[in-house]
C-alpha positions as YAML, in Angstrom:
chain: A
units: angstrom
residues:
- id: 1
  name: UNK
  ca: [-0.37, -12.42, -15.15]
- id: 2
  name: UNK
  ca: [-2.17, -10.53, -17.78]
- id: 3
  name: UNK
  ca: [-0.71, -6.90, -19.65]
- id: 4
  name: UNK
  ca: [-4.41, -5.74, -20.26]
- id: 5
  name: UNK
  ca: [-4.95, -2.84, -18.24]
- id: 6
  name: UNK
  ca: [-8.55, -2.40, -16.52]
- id: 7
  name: UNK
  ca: [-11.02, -2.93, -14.07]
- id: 8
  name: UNK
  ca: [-10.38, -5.63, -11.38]
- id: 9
  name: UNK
  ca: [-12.49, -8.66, -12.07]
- id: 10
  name: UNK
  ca: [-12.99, -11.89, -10.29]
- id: 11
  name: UNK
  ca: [-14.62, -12.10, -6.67]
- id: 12
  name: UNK
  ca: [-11.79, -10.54, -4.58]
- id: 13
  name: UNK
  ca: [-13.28, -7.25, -3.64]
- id: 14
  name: UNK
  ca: [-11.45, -4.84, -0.86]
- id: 15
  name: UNK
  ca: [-12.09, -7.42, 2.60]
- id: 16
  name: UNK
  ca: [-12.67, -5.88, 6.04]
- id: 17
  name: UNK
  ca: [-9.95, -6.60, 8.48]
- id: 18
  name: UNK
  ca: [-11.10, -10.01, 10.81]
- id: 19
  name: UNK
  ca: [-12.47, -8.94, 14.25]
- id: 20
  name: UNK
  ca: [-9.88, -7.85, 16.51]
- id: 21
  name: UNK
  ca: [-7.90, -11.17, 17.68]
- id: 22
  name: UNK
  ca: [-5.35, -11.73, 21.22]
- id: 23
  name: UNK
  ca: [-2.51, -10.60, 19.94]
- id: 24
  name: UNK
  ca: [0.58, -12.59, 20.17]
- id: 25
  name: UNK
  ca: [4.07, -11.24, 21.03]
- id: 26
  name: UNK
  ca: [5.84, -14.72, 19.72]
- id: 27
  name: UNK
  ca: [7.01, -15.15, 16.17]
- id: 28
  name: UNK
  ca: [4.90, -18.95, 15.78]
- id: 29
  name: UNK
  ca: [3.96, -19.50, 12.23]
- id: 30
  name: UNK
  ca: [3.06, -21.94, 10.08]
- id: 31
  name: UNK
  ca: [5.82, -22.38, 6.94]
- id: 32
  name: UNK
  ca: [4.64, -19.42, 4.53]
- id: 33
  name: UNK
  ca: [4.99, -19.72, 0.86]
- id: 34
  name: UNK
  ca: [4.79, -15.69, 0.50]
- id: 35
  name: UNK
  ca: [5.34, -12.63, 2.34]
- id: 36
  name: UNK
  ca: [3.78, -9.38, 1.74]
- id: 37
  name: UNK
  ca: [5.35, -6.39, 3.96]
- id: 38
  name: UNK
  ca: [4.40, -2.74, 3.46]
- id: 39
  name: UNK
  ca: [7.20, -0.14, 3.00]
- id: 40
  name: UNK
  ca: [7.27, 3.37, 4.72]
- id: 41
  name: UNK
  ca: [6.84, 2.63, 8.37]
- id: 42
  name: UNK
  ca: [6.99, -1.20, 8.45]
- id: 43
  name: UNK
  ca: [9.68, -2.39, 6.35]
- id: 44
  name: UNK
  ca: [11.64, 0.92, 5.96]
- id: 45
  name: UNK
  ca: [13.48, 3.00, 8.97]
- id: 46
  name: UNK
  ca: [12.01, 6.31, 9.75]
- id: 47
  name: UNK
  ca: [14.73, 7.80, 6.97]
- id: 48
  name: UNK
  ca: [13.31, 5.26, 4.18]
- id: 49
  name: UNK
  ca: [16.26, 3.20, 4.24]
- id: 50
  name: UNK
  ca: [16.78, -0.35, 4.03]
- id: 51
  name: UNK
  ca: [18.69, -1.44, 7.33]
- id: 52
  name: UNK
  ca: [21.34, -4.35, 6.46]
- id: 53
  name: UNK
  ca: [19.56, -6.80, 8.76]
- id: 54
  name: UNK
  ca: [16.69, -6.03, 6.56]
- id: 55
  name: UNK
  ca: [18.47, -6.66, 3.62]
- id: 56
  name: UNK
  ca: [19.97, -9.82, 4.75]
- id: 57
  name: UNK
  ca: [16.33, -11.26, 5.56]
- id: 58
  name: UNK
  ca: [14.93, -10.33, 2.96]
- id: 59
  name: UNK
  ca: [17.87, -12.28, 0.67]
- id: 60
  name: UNK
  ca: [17.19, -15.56, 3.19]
- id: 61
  name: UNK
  ca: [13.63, -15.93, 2.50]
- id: 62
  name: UNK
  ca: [14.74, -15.72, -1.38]
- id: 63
  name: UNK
  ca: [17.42, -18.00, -0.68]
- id: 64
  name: UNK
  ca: [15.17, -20.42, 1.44]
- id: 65
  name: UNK
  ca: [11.75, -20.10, -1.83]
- id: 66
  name: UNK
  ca: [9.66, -17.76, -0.23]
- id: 67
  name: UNK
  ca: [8.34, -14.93, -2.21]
- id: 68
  name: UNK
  ca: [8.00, -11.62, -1.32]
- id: 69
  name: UNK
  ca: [6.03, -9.45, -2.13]
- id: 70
  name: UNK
  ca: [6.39, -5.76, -1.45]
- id: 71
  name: UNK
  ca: [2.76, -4.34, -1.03]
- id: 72
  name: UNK
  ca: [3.35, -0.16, -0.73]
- id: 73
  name: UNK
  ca: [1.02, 2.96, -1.50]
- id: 74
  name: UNK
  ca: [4.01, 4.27, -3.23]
- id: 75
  name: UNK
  ca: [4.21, 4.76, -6.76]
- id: 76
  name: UNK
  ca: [7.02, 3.29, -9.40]
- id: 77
  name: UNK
  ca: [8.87, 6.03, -8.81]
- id: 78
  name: UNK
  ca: [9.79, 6.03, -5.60]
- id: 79
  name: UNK
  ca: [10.17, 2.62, -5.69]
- id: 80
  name: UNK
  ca: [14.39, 2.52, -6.27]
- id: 81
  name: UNK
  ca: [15.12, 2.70, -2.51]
- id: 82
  name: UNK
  ca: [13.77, -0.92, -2.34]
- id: 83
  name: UNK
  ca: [14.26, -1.79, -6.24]
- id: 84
  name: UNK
  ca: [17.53, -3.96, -5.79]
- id: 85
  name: UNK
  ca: [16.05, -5.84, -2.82]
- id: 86
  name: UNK
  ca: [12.99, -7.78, -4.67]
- id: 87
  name: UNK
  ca: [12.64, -11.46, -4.35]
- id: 88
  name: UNK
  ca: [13.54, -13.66, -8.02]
- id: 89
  name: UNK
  ca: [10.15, -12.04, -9.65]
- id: 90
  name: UNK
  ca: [10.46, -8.78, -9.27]
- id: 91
  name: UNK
  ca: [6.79, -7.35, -9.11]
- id: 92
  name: UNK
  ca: [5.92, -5.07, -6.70]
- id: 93
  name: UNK
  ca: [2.04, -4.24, -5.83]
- id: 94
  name: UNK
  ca: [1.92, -0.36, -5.65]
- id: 95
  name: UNK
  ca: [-0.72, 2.37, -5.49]
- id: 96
  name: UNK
  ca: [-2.65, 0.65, -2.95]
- id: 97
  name: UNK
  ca: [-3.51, -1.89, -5.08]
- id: 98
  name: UNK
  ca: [-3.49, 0.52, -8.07]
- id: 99
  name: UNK
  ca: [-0.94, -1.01, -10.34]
- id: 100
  name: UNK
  ca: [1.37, -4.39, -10.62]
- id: 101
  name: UNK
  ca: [4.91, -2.99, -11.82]
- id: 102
  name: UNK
  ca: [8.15, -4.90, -13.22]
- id: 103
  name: UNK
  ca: [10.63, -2.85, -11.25]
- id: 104
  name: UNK
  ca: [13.29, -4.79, -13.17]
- id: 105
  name: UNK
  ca: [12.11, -3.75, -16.65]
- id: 106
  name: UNK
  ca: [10.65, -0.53, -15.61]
- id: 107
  name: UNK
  ca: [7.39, -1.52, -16.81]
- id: 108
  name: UNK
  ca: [3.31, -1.64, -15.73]
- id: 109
  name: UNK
  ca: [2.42, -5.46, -15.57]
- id: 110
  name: UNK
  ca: [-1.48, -4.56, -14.54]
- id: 111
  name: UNK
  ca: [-3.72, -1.57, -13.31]
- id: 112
  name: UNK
  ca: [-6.57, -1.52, -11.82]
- id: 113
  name: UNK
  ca: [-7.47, 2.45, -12.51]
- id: 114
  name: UNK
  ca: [-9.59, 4.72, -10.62]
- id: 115
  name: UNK
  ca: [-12.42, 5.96, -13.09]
- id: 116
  name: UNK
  ca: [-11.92, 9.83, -13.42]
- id: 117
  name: UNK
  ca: [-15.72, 10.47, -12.86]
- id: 118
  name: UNK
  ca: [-15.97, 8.62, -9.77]
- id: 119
  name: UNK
  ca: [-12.12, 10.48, -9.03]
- id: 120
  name: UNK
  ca: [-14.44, 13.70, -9.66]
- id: 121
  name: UNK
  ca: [-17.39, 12.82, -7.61]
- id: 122
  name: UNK
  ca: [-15.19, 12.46, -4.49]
- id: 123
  name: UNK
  ca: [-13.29, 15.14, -5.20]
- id: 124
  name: UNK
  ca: [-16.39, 17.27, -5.03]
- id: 125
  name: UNK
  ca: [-18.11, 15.89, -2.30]
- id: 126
  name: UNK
  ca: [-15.02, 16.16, -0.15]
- id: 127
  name: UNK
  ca: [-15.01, 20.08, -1.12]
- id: 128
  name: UNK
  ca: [-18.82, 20.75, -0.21]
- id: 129
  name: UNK
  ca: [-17.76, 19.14, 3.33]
- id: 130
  name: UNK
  ca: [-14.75, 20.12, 4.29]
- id: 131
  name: UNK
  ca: [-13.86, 23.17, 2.39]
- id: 132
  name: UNK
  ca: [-10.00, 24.00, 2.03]
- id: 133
  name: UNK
  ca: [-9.17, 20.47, 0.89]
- id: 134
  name: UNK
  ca: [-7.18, 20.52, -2.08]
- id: 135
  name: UNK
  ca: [-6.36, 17.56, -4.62]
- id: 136
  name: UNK
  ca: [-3.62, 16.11, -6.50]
- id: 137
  name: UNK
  ca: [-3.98, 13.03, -9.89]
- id: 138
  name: UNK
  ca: [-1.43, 10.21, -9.16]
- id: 139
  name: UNK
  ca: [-1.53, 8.28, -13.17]
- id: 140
  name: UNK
  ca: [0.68, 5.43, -13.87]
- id: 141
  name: UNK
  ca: [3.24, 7.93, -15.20]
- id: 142
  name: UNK
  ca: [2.71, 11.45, -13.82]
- id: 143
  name: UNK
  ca: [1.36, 12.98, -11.05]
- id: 144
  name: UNK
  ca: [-0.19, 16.54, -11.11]
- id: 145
  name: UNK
  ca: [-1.88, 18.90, -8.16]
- id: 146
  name: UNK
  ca: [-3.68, 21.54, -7.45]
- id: 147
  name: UNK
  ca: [-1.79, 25.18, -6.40]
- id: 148
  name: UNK
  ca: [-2.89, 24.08, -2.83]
- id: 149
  name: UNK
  ca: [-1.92, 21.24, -2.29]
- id: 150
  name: UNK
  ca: [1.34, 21.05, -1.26]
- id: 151
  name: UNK
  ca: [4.05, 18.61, -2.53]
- id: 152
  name: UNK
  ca: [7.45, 17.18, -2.12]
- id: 153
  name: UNK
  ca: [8.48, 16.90, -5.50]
- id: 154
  name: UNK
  ca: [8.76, 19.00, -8.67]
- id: 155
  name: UNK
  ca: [6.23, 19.59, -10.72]
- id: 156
  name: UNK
  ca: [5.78, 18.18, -13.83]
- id: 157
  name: UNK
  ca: [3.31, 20.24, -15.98]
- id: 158
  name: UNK
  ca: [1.17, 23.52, -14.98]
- id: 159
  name: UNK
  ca: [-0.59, 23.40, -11.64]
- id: 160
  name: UNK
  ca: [-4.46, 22.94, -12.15]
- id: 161
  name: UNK
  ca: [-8.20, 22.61, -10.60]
- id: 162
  name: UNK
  ca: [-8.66, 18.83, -10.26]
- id: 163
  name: UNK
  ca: [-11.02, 18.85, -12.77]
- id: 164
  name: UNK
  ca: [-9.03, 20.22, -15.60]
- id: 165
  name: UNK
  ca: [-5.98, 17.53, -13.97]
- id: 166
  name: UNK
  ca: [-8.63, 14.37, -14.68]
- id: 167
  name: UNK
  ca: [-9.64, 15.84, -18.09]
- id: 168
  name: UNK
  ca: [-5.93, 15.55, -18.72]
- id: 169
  name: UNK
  ca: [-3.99, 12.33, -19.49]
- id: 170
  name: UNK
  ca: [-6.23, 10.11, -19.69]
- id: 171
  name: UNK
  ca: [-4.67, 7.42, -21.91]
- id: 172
  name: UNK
  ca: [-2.43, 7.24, -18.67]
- id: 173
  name: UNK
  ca: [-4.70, 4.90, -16.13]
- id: 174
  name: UNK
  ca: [-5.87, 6.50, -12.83]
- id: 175
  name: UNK
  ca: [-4.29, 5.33, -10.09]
- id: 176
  name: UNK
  ca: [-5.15, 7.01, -7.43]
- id: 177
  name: UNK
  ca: [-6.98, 10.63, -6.19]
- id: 178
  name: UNK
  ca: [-4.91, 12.16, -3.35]
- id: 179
  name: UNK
  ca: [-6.82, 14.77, -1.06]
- id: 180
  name: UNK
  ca: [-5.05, 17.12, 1.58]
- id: 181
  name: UNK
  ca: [-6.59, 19.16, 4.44]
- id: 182
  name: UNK
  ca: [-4.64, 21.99, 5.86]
- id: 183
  name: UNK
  ca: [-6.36, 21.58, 9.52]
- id: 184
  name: UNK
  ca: [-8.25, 18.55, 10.13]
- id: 185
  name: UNK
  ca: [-7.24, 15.32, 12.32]
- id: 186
  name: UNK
  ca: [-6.02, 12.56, 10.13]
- id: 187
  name: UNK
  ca: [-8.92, 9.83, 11.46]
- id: 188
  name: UNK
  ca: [-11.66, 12.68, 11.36]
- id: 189
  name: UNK
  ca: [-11.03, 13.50, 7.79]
- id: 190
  name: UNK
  ca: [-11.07, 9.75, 6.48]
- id: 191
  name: UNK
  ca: [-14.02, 9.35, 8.84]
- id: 192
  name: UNK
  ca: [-15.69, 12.31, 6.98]
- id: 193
  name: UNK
  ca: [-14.48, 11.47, 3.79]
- id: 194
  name: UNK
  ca: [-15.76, 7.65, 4.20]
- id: 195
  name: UNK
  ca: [-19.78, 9.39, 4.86]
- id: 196
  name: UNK
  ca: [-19.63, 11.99, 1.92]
- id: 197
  name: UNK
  ca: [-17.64, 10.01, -0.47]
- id: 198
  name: UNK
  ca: [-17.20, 6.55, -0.14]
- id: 199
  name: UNK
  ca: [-19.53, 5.06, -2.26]
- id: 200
  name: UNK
  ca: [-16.94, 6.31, -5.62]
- id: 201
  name: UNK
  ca: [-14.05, 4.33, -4.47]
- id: 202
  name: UNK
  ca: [-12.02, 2.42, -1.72]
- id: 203
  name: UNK
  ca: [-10.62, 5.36, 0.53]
- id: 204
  name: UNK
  ca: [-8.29, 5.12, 2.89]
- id: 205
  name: UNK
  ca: [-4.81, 7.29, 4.06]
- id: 206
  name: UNK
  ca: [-1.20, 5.83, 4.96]
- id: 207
  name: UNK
  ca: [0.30, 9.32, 6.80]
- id: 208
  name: UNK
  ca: [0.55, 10.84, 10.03]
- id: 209
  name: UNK
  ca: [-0.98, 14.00, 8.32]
- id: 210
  name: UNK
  ca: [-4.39, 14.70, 6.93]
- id: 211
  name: UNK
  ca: [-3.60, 13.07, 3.83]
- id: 212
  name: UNK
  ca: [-6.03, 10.89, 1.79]
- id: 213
  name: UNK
  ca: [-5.98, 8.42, -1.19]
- id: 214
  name: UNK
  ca: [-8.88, 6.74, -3.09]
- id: 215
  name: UNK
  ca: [-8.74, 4.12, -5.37]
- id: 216
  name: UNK
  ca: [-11.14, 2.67, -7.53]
- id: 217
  name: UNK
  ca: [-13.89, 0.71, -5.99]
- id: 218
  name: UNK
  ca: [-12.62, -2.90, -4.85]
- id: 219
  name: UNK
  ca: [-9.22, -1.51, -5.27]
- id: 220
  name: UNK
  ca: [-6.99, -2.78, -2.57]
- id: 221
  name: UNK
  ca: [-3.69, -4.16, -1.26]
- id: 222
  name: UNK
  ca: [-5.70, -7.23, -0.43]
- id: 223
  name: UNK
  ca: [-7.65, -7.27, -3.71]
- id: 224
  name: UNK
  ca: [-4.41, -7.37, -6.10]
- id: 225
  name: UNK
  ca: [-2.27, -9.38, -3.62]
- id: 226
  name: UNK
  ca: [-5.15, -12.26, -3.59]
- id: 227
  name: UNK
  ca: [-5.01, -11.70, -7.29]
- id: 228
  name: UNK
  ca: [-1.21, -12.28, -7.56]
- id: 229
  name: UNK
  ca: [-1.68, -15.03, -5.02]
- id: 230
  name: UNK
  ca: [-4.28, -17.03, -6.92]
- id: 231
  name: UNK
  ca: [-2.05, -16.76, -9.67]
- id: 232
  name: UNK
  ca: [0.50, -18.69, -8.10]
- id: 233
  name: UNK
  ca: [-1.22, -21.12, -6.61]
- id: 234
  name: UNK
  ca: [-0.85, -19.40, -2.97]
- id: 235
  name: UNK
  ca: [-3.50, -19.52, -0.52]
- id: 236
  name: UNK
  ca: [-4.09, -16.74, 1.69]
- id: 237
  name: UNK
  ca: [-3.05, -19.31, 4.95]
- id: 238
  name: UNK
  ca: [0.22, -19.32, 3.06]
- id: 239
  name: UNK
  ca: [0.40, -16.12, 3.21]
- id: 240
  name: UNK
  ca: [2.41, -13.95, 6.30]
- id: 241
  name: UNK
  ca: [1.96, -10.36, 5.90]
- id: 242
  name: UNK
  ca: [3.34, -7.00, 7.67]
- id: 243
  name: UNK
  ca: [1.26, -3.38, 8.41]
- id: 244
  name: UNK
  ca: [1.61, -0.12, 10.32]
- id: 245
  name: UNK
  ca: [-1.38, 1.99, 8.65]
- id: 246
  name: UNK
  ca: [-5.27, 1.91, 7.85]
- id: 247
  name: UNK
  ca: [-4.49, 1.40, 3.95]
- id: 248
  name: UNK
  ca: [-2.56, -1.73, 4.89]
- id: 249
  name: UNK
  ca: [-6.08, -3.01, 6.86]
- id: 250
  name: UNK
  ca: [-7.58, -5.06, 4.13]
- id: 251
  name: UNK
  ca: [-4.06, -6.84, 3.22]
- id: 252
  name: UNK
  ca: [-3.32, -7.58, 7.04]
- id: 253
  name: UNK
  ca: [-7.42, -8.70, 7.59]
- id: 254
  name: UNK
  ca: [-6.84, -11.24, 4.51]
- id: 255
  name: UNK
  ca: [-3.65, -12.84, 4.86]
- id: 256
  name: UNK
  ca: [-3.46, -15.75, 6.96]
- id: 257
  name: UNK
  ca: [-0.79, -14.47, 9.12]
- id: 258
  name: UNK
  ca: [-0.66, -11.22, 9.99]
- id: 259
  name: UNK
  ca: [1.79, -8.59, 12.20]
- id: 260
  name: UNK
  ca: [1.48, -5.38, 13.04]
- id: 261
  name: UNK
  ca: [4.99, -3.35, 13.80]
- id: 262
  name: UNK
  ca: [5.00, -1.79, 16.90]
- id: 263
  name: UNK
  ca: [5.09, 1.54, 15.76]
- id: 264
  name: UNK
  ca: [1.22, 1.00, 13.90]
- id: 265
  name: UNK
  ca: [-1.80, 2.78, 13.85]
- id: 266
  name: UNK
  ca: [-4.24, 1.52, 16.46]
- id: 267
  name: UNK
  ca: [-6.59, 0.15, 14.12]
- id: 268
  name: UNK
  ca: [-4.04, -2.01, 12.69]
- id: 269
  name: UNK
  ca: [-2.88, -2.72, 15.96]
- id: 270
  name: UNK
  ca: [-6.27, -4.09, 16.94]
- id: 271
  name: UNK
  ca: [-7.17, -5.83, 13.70]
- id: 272
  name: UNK
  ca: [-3.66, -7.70, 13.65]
- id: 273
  name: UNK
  ca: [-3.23, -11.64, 15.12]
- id: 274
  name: UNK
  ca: [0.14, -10.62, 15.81]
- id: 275
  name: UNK
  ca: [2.99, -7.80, 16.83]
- id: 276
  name: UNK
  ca: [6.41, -7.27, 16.21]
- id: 277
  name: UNK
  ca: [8.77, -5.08, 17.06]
- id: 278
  name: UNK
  ca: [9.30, -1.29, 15.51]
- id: 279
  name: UNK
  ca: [10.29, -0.54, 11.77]
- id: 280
  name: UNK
  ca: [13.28, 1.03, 13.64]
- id: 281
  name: UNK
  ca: [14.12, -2.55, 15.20]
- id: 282
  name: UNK
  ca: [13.93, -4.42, 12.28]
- id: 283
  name: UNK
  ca: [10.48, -6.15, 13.32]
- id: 284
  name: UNK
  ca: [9.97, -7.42, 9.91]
- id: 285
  name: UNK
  ca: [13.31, -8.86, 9.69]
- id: 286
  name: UNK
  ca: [12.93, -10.35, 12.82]
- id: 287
  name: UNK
  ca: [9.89, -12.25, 11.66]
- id: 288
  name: UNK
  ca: [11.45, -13.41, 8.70]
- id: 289
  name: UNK
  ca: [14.54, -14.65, 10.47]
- id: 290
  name: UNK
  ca: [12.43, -16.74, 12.90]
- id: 291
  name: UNK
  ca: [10.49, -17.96, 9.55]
- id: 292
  name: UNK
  ca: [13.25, -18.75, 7.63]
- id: 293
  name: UNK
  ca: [15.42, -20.76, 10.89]
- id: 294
  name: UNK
  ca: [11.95, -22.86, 11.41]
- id: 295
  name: UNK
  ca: [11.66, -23.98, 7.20]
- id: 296
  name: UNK
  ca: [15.72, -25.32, 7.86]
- id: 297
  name: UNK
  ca: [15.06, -27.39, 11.26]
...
């Protein structure tokens, strides 16, 4: 895998999901060679933590040469929850896509940045629309916001308009635009969002609340997974992977085998070939035990 930082480049662009399939309740799969599982809401109980039957699957696919590969809208740091629990290469896919990060050696592999005038262009386009939306600047090593939007975590730096926060740091790459509406329905605002603004970047949102993210245009889960894939010599039918939101879509529409927790979004729900049980049941260690008895008969 290459250090450079930059554009994504090759033919993997962000996919649409496959048309909605039967969904199966059975845990019938072919032997993967990798396993991509998103974090908050799939892999992780509803209080972010790693359940021990989680832990224990995820250290039998290791054990039995399966990667895996955890595939999160989360940045680096917010990533030690999970850290310890990495398969041998420790890489995890963040951002959305955004960034390939060493969580071993603390340290940005690849990023695949957000340019700050297309960050701009949605950013203002969303505001014309739907006024009272208010904007926060996730870079590969700050994030900054606006005084309105509000955010779980201290703030590092003075609050600003978005435009002085993408003027700022920009040696740092762009990883993703967040936008926040005090009011609106989740689905209308991506839906609205998607109209005005879609044409700057790949926008899509992985909370229960009005809460949006845009990355830069091809910018996906699927797009960097396929890249770390192809890299490997992994073909997306080798591939099992594990959703509950919209900004898992693209991953879950290009991997050969895919599950949606029970717990999902309904578009993920529909889009999925298969279901599992709940992030609060362990569905994706369930899936991975079934995986890993079938490669040892």
């Amino acid at each position: 895998m290459t250090s450079a930082i930059g554009a994504p480049g090759g033919p993997f662009r962000s996919p649409d999901a496959h048309p909605q399939h039967h969904a199966h309740d059975d845990f019938a799969v072919t032997s993967p060679r990798l396993i991509a599982t998103d974090l908050d809401g799939t892999l992780l109980r509803n209080d972010r933590s790693v359940s021990p039957r989680t832990i224990a699957a995820l250290a039998a696919a290791e054990a039995a040469g399966i990667e895996v590969f955890f595939v999160t809208g989360r940045p680096a740091r917010w990533m030690g929850v999970v850290a310890e629990h990495l398969a041998g290469h420790g890489l995890a896919i963040l951002a959305n896509g955004a960034a390939v990060y060493d969580l071993r050696a603390h340290r940005l592999i690849e990023a695949f940045p957000l340019p700050e005038d297309d960050a701009l262009a949605v950013a203002h386009a969303l505001r014309a629309a739907l006024p009272g939306a208010a904007f926060a600047v996730e870079r590969a090593a700050s994030f900054r916001r606006e005084p309105a939007y509000e955010a779980i975590e201290p703030d590092v730096g003075p609050l600003a308009p978005v435009e002085a926060l993408l003027a700022e740091d920009r040696a740092q790459p762009l990883l993703k635009l967040l936008a926040k509406h005090p009011s609106m329905d989740p689905d209308e605002f991506l839906a609205t969002a998607l109209a005005v603004a879609g044409g700057h970047g790949e926008i899509t949102r992985s909370s229960e609340t009005a809460l949006l993210e845009v990355s830069g245009r091809g910018v996906s889960k699927a797009s960097t997974l396929a890249r770390c894939c192809a890299e490997r010599g992994v073909m997306a039918d080798e591939v099992v992977a594990f959703g509950d939101m919209p900004n898992d879509l693209a991953m879950l529409g290009w991997a050969g085998t895919s599950y949606a927790v029970a717990n999902a979004h309904p578009a993920v729900l529909a889009a999925t070939t298969r279901r599992t049980a709940a992030n609060e049941d362990d569905g994706v260690a369930r899936v991975i035990e079934r995986i890993v008895a079938a490669r040892r008969n």
